[in-house]
């Protein structure tokens, strides 16, 4: 298992400074176990980003983000939103 660490919100906002519309991607394995990217953390991140004026178009929660084929399958569920995302 990989242990993940949450980045400071200022750093995240720096990465997203030019983005208005965002898709969030979590992970039901390592990030969920580390409490950095499971379902509750995605909901918290959504609220924080929306408070900063960002629009969260959707999110996906693959069983494991380490699996490229699984990620592609999961991202199909937000295909239209991805077209709009920055």
Tab-separated table of C-alpha atoms in Angstrom:
chain	number	residue	atom	x	y	z
A	1	UNK	CA	0.000	0.000	0.000
A	2	UNK	CA	1.123	3.535	-0.769
A	3	UNK	CA	0.795	6.129	1.965
A	4	UNK	CA	-0.393	9.434	0.552
A	5	UNK	CA	-0.123	12.860	2.125
A	6	UNK	CA	-2.473	15.765	1.564
A	7	UNK	CA	-1.007	18.848	-0.060
A	8	UNK	CA	-1.627	22.260	1.520
A	9	UNK	CA	-4.700	23.997	0.102
A	10	UNK	CA	-2.560	26.929	-1.089
A	11	UNK	CA	-0.500	24.547	-3.217
A	12	UNK	CA	-3.610	22.907	-4.667
A	13	UNK	CA	-5.084	26.300	-5.527
A	14	UNK	CA	-1.785	27.249	-7.154
A	15	UNK	CA	-2.036	24.229	-9.451
A	16	UNK	CA	-5.619	25.192	-10.277
A	17	UNK	CA	-5.174	28.962	-10.549
A	18	UNK	CA	-6.278	29.108	-14.211
A	19	UNK	CA	-8.923	26.388	-13.912
A	20	UNK	CA	-12.560	27.209	-13.322
A	21	UNK	CA	-14.202	23.808	-13.984
A	22	UNK	CA	-12.741	20.753	-12.300
A	23	UNK	CA	-13.202	16.978	-12.087
A	24	UNK	CA	-12.010	15.310	-8.883
A	25	UNK	CA	-10.461	11.828	-8.842
A	26	UNK	CA	-10.151	9.880	-5.616
A	27	UNK	CA	-9.046	6.351	-4.802
A	28	UNK	CA	-10.820	3.655	-2.808
A	29	UNK	CA	-7.558	2.016	-1.775
A	30	UNK	CA	-4.433	3.831	-0.604
A	31	UNK	CA	-5.817	7.380	-0.565
A	32	UNK	CA	-8.982	6.251	1.217
A	33	UNK	CA	-6.951	4.323	3.795
A	34	UNK	CA	-4.636	7.335	4.286
A	35	UNK	CA	-7.675	9.623	4.619
A	36	UNK	CA	-6.384	11.844	1.814
A	37	UNK	CA	-8.583	10.980	-1.163
A	38	UNK	CA	-11.510	8.797	-0.226
A	39	UNK	CA	-15.169	9.774	-0.580
A	40	UNK	CA	-15.290	12.042	2.531
A	41	UNK	CA	-12.125	13.842	1.472
A	42	UNK	CA	-13.479	14.409	-2.048
A	43	UNK	CA	-16.638	15.936	-0.586
A	44	UNK	CA	-14.506	18.190	1.625
A	45	UNK	CA	-12.290	19.169	-1.331
A	46	UNK	CA	-15.361	19.928	-3.423
A	47	UNK	CA	-16.661	22.308	-0.736
A	48	UNK	CA	-13.258	23.989	-0.354
A	49	UNK	CA	-12.848	24.468	-4.107
A	50	UNK	CA	-16.379	25.783	-4.536
A	51	UNK	CA	-15.738	28.262	-1.705
A	52	UNK	CA	-12.796	29.487	-3.819
A	53	UNK	CA	-15.052	30.030	-6.844
A	54	UNK	CA	-14.242	26.788	-8.677
A	55	UNK	CA	-16.987	24.657	-10.215
A	56	UNK	CA	-16.652	20.932	-9.537
A	57	UNK	CA	-18.319	19.206	-12.481
A	58	UNK	CA	-18.093	15.705	-11.026
A	59	UNK	CA	-15.876	13.099	-9.476
A	60	UNK	CA	-14.830	9.489	-9.877
A	61	UNK	CA	-13.685	7.045	-7.233
A	62	UNK	CA	-11.805	4.133	-8.863
A	63	UNK	CA	-11.037	1.111	-6.713
A	64	UNK	CA	-7.359	1.743	-7.444
A	65	UNK	CA	-5.940	4.717	-9.325
A	66	UNK	CA	-2.778	2.671	-9.947
A	67	UNK	CA	-4.675	0.622	-12.530
A	68	UNK	CA	-4.658	2.557	-15.833
A	69	UNK	CA	-7.350	0.434	-17.503
A	70	UNK	CA	-9.654	0.806	-14.510
A	71	UNK	CA	-9.096	4.574	-14.535
A	72	UNK	CA	-10.063	4.803	-18.200
A	73	UNK	CA	-13.236	2.838	-17.490
A	74	UNK	CA	-14.136	5.011	-14.487
A	75	UNK	CA	-13.448	8.254	-16.368
A	76	UNK	CA	-15.993	7.254	-19.006
A	77	UNK	CA	-18.662	7.935	-16.370
A	78	UNK	CA	-17.749	11.662	-16.503
A	79	UNK	CA	-16.945	11.797	-20.224
A	80	UNK	CA	-19.173	14.803	-20.960
A	81	UNK	CA	-17.985	16.673	-17.881
A	82	UNK	CA	-14.366	16.083	-18.902
A	83	UNK	CA	-15.065	17.881	-22.175
A	84	UNK	CA	-16.038	20.965	-20.172
A	85	UNK	CA	-13.300	20.733	-17.548
A	86	UNK	CA	-10.262	22.982	-17.554
